[in-house]
Short mmCIF file of C-alpha atoms in Angstrom, two decimals:
data_model
loop_
_atom_site.label_atom_id
_atom_site.label_comp_id
_atom_site.label_asym_id
_atom_site.label_seq_id
_atom_site.Cartn_x
_atom_site.Cartn_y
_atom_site.Cartn_z
CA MET D 1 -17.55 0.55 -18.18
CA LYS D 2 -20.73 0.68 -16.57
CA PHE D 3 -21.40 0.33 -12.54
CA SER D 4 -22.57 -2.92 -13.11
CA ASP D 5 -19.25 -3.68 -14.63
CA LEU D 6 -18.21 -3.70 -10.30
CA TRP D 7 -19.55 -7.20 -10.05
CA HIS D 8 -18.21 -8.95 -12.69
CA THR D 9 -15.53 -11.18 -12.60
CA GLN D 10 -12.75 -11.12 -15.05
CA ALA D 11 -9.92 -13.18 -16.69
CA VAL D 12 -6.78 -13.63 -14.74
CA PRO D 13 -4.21 -11.99 -16.86
CA GLU D 14 -1.88 -14.36 -18.32
CA LEU D 15 1.81 -15.62 -16.65
CA TRP D 16 3.79 -13.49 -18.75
CA ILE D 17 1.56 -10.64 -18.42
CA THR D 18 1.89 -10.42 -14.92
CA GLY D 19 5.51 -11.23 -14.90
CA LEU D 20 6.27 -8.66 -17.33
CA ALA D 21 4.33 -5.89 -14.58
CA ALA D 22 6.19 -7.27 -11.67
CA LEU D 23 9.21 -6.80 -13.54
CA ALA D 24 8.30 -3.20 -14.01
CA ALA D 25 7.47 -2.96 -10.34
CA LEU D 26 10.59 -4.37 -9.11
CA ILE D 27 12.77 -1.98 -11.76
CA LEU D 28 10.66 1.13 -9.95
CA VAL D 29 11.65 0.27 -5.96
CA GLY D 30 14.89 -0.82 -7.27
CA TYR D 31 16.29 1.99 -9.07
CA GLY D 32 16.56 5.06 -7.09
CA PRO D 33 15.74 7.91 -9.37
CA ALA D 34 12.52 6.18 -10.16
CA TRP D 35 12.12 5.02 -6.42
CA ARG D 36 12.54 8.43 -5.38
CA ILE D 37 9.35 9.04 -7.36
CA ALA D 38 7.30 6.06 -7.02
CA ARG D 39 7.54 6.66 -3.23
CA ASN D 40 5.13 8.78 -2.95
CA VAL D 41 2.66 5.99 -4.10
CA VAL D 42 3.74 4.20 -0.27
CA THR D 43 3.52 7.05 1.70
CA ILE D 44 0.22 7.67 0.72
CA ALA D 45 -0.71 3.81 1.91
CA HIS D 46 1.92 4.08 4.64
CA GLU D 47 -0.17 7.16 5.97
CA GLY D 48 -3.95 5.62 4.87
CA GLY D 49 -3.04 3.26 7.37
CA HIS D 50 -2.50 5.39 10.82
CA ALA D 51 -5.21 7.12 9.38
CA LEU D 52 -7.39 3.68 9.23
CA VAL D 53 -6.56 2.11 11.94
CA ALA D 54 -7.05 5.14 14.02
CA LEU D 55 -10.41 5.34 12.94
CA VAL D 56 -10.97 1.59 13.42
CA PHE D 57 -10.02 2.13 17.20
CA GLY D 58 -12.22 5.12 17.76
CA ARG D 59 -9.59 8.27 17.42
CA LYS D 60 -10.28 11.90 16.48
CA LEU D 61 -8.65 12.08 12.65
CA ASP D 62 -7.58 15.82 12.63
CA GLY D 63 -4.99 15.58 9.33
CA ILE D 64 -3.45 13.74 6.90
CA ARG D 65 0.08 15.67 5.43
CA LEU D 66 2.47 14.25 2.58
CA HIS D 67 5.64 15.80 1.76
CA SER D 68 7.48 16.13 -1.19
CA ASP D 69 10.43 14.13 0.30
CA THR D 70 7.69 11.09 0.59
CA SER D 71 7.72 11.79 4.54
CA GLY D 72 4.12 11.88 5.56
CA VAL D 73 2.26 12.33 8.59
CA THR D 74 -1.03 11.71 10.59
CA VAL D 75 -2.44 13.16 13.24
CA SER D 76 -4.85 11.88 15.91
CA ARG D 77 -6.24 12.40 18.74
CA GLY D 78 -7.02 10.00 21.53
CA ARG D 79 -6.02 7.66 24.24
CA PRO D 80 -1.72 8.19 24.41
CA ASP D 81 -1.60 4.40 25.08
CA GLY D 82 -2.99 1.43 24.80
CA ALA D 83 -4.18 -0.74 21.74
CA GLY D 84 -5.72 1.42 19.53
CA MET D 85 -2.00 3.37 20.00
CA VAL D 86 -0.17 0.47 19.51
CA PHE D 87 -2.12 -0.38 16.38
CA THR D 88 -2.06 2.95 14.81
CA ALA D 89 1.11 3.13 14.87
CA LEU D 90 1.75 -0.53 13.80
CA ALA D 91 -0.31 0.23 10.60
CA GLY D 92 2.32 2.68 9.08
CA TYR D 93 4.84 0.17 7.55
CA THR D 94 2.90 -3.12 6.97
CA ALA D 95 -0.24 -0.78 5.29
CA PRO D 96 1.62 -1.27 1.77
CA SER D 97 2.37 -5.01 2.13
CA VAL D 98 -1.11 -5.32 3.34
CA LEU D 99 -2.90 -3.64 0.53
CA GLY D 100 -0.90 -4.99 -1.63
CA LEU D 101 -2.02 -8.54 -0.45
CA LEU D 102 -5.32 -7.66 -1.09
CA PHE D 103 -5.40 -6.85 -4.27
CA ALA D 104 -3.59 -9.93 -5.35
CA TRP D 105 -6.81 -11.45 -3.53
CA LEU D 106 -9.14 -9.37 -5.44
CA LEU D 107 -7.12 -9.83 -9.03
CA GLY D 108 -6.02 -13.49 -7.80
CA ILE D 109 -10.44 -13.92 -8.30
CA GLY D 110 -11.19 -11.36 -11.09
CA ARG D 111 -12.54 -9.12 -9.21
CA ILE D 112 -10.09 -6.23 -11.54
CA THR D 113 -12.49 -3.67 -11.61
CA LEU D 114 -13.31 -4.05 -7.99
CA MET D 115 -9.96 -3.98 -6.86
CA LEU D 116 -9.55 -0.71 -9.06
CA TRP D 117 -12.14 1.18 -7.66
CA PHE D 118 -11.73 -0.04 -4.12
CA ALA D 119 -8.21 1.84 -4.15
CA LEU D 120 -10.05 5.07 -5.43
CA LEU D 121 -12.40 4.60 -2.77
CA LEU D 122 -10.14 4.70 -0.58
CA LEU D 123 -8.01 7.33 -1.62
CA ALA D 124 -11.11 9.38 -1.66
CA GLY D 125 -11.79 8.77 1.55
CA MET D 126 -7.88 10.23 2.66
CA LEU D 127 -8.37 13.08 0.24
CA VAL D 128 -10.91 14.52 2.76
CA MET D 129 -8.40 14.47 5.93
CA ILE D 130 -5.45 16.25 3.95
CA ARG D 131 -3.81 19.05 5.35
CA ASN D 132 -1.58 20.26 2.53
CA VAL D 133 -1.32 21.13 -1.21
CA PHE D 134 2.00 18.71 -2.19
CA GLY D 135 -0.61 16.02 -0.31
CA VAL D 136 -3.56 17.13 -2.67
CA VAL D 137 -2.04 16.46 -6.02
CA SER D 138 -0.44 14.00 -4.99
CA VAL D 139 -3.53 11.53 -3.88
CA VAL D 140 -5.49 13.64 -7.03
CA THR D 141 -2.79 12.37 -9.25
CA THR D 142 -2.25 8.98 -7.56
CA GLY D 143 -6.40 8.51 -8.04
CA ALA D 144 -6.84 9.68 -11.49
CA VAL D 145 -4.38 7.51 -13.06
CA VAL D 146 -6.60 4.96 -11.36
CA PHE D 147 -9.66 6.11 -12.50
CA ALA D 148 -8.53 6.69 -15.92
CA VAL D 149 -7.40 3.01 -16.72
CA SER D 150 -10.99 1.37 -15.21
CA TRP D 151 -12.75 3.50 -17.06
CA PHE D 152 -11.63 3.86 -20.46
CA GLY D 153 -9.26 0.96 -20.23
CA SER D 154 -9.88 -2.23 -21.97
CA ALA D 155 -9.94 -5.67 -19.93
CA ALA D 156 -6.23 -6.25 -20.54
CA ILE D 157 -4.91 -2.75 -19.56
CA GLN D 158 -7.06 -3.06 -16.46
CA GLY D 159 -5.87 -6.58 -15.63
CA ALA D 160 -2.11 -5.44 -16.74
CA PHE D 161 -2.42 -2.57 -14.45
CA ALA D 162 -3.93 -4.44 -11.97
CA ALA D 163 -1.17 -6.53 -11.24
CA PHE D 164 1.55 -4.20 -11.45
CA GLY D 165 0.14 -2.21 -8.63
CA ALA D 166 -0.36 -5.23 -6.66
CA ALA D 167 3.04 -6.44 -7.21
CA PHE D 168 4.72 -2.68 -7.13
CA LEU D 169 2.54 -2.45 -3.23
CA LEU D 170 4.01 -6.15 -2.42
CA LEU D 171 7.82 -5.23 -3.37
CA ALA D 172 7.91 -1.83 -1.97
CA GLY D 173 6.47 -2.47 1.14
CA ILE D 174 10.15 -4.22 1.71
CA ARG D 175 12.17 -0.93 1.23
CA PRO D 176 10.94 1.48 3.97
CA VAL D 177 12.02 -1.29 6.06
CA ILE D 178 15.09 -1.65 5.56
CA GLU D 179 15.38 2.49 4.92
CA LEU D 180 14.24 2.76 8.25
CA GLN D 181 16.56 0.56 9.79
CA ARG D 182 19.65 1.82 7.73
CA LEU D 183 18.10 5.18 9.64
CA ARG D 184 17.68 4.12 13.19
CA ALA D 185 21.28 2.62 13.11
CA ARG D 186 22.72 5.94 12.02
CA ARG D 187 20.42 7.22 15.18
CA GLN D 188 18.66 9.60 12.45
CA ALA D 189 15.03 8.33 13.24
CA PRO D 190 14.59 8.91 16.82
CA SER D 191 10.58 9.23 17.15
CA SER D 192 9.78 6.70 14.26
CA ASP D 193 6.96 4.21 14.01
CA ALA D 194 9.24 1.63 15.43
CA ASP D 195 10.77 4.17 18.14
CA GLN D 196 7.31 5.09 18.96
CA LEU D 197 6.22 1.07 19.46
CA ALA D 198 8.97 0.02 21.58
CA HIS D 199 8.32 3.33 23.63
CA LEU D 200 3.92 1.91 23.91
CA THR D 201 5.08 -1.10 24.65
CA GLY D 202 8.74 -1.84 25.81
CA VAL D 203 9.62 -3.65 23.15
CA PRO D 204 12.79 -2.69 21.31
CA GLY D 205 11.92 -0.98 18.53
CA ALA D 206 14.83 -3.31 16.26
CA VAL D 207 12.02 -6.17 17.41
CA TRP D 208 9.49 -3.75 15.61
CA VAL D 209 11.43 -3.23 12.80
CA GLY D 210 11.52 -7.20 12.69
CA VAL D 211 8.09 -7.34 12.99
CA PHE D 212 7.37 -4.94 9.57
CA GLY D 213 9.73 -7.33 8.19
CA LEU D 214 8.43 -10.45 8.32
CA VAL D 215 4.45 -8.61 7.82
CA ALA D 216 6.49 -7.79 3.99
CA LEU D 217 7.88 -10.84 3.42
CA ALA D 218 4.78 -12.48 4.73
CA SER D 219 2.59 -10.62 2.10
CA LEU D 220 5.16 -10.84 -0.61
CA GLY D 221 5.19 -14.48 -0.25
CA LEU D 222 1.62 -15.37 -0.10
CA GLY D 223 0.66 -11.81 -2.84
CA GLY D 224 2.92 -13.51 -5.17
CA TRP D 225 1.08 -17.42 -4.95
CA LEU D 226 -2.15 -15.44 -5.52
CA LEU D 227 -0.74 -13.37 -8.50
CA LEU D 228 0.12 -16.53 -10.00
CA PRO D 229 -2.75 -18.19 -12.70
CA PRO D 230 -4.90 -20.64 -11.11
CA GLU D 231 -3.36 -23.37 -13.39
CA TRP D 232 -0.03 -22.42 -12.35
CA THR D 233 -1.74 -22.94 -8.44
CA ILE D 234 -3.15 -26.17 -9.15
CA THR D 235 -0.13 -27.60 -10.69
CA LEU D 236 2.09 -26.44 -7.62
CA THR D 237 -0.19 -27.46 -4.95
CA GLY D 238 -0.76 -30.92 -7.04
#
């Protein structure tokens, strides 16, 4: 691969390839043992969302930790309330779905290599702020896989991998929201993002869980449509 390839458009994967990629992603999300491993990628996106939005709102980022139980924590400094803190808390559970939607859009317009290198850029930026060994290993491993596919993979392999990555993030954005509500129902997550948002805004935590879920479902619907080949979208829309 050449760096000039970043700006070239590539053929969108055929429908059967996208379908198989989505099926593989669905199995990964739905099968418990596989999910326990794959969820680390979701945690990376979750904590990366917190970190990115914190920086956008001018908060000082102290560090990110990723743990082997797939939990994570992002520490930032700034005003303890206000819009910056609200959007920082809101960004975690919505980040995987929004990122999956962005990837689906880039894939849909044929910017597959650009999508993969954008993912690498995000991982590299996050790596600088990781403050524990497991977090470093998790981010580096994820980045190594993406780099290998983008640098050594053929156009077909890149397309299939990109479809899998987008579909995985879109599908995986839903399960953590369900898990969160289950924990909250058992009173096992008193400091969750939803409860922090409830403290910041006065809006009940259950409402914020609903917001997380709506973002995930809307992203899945729109992202799934974007992943369809162009000829299918033309047929479906008339």
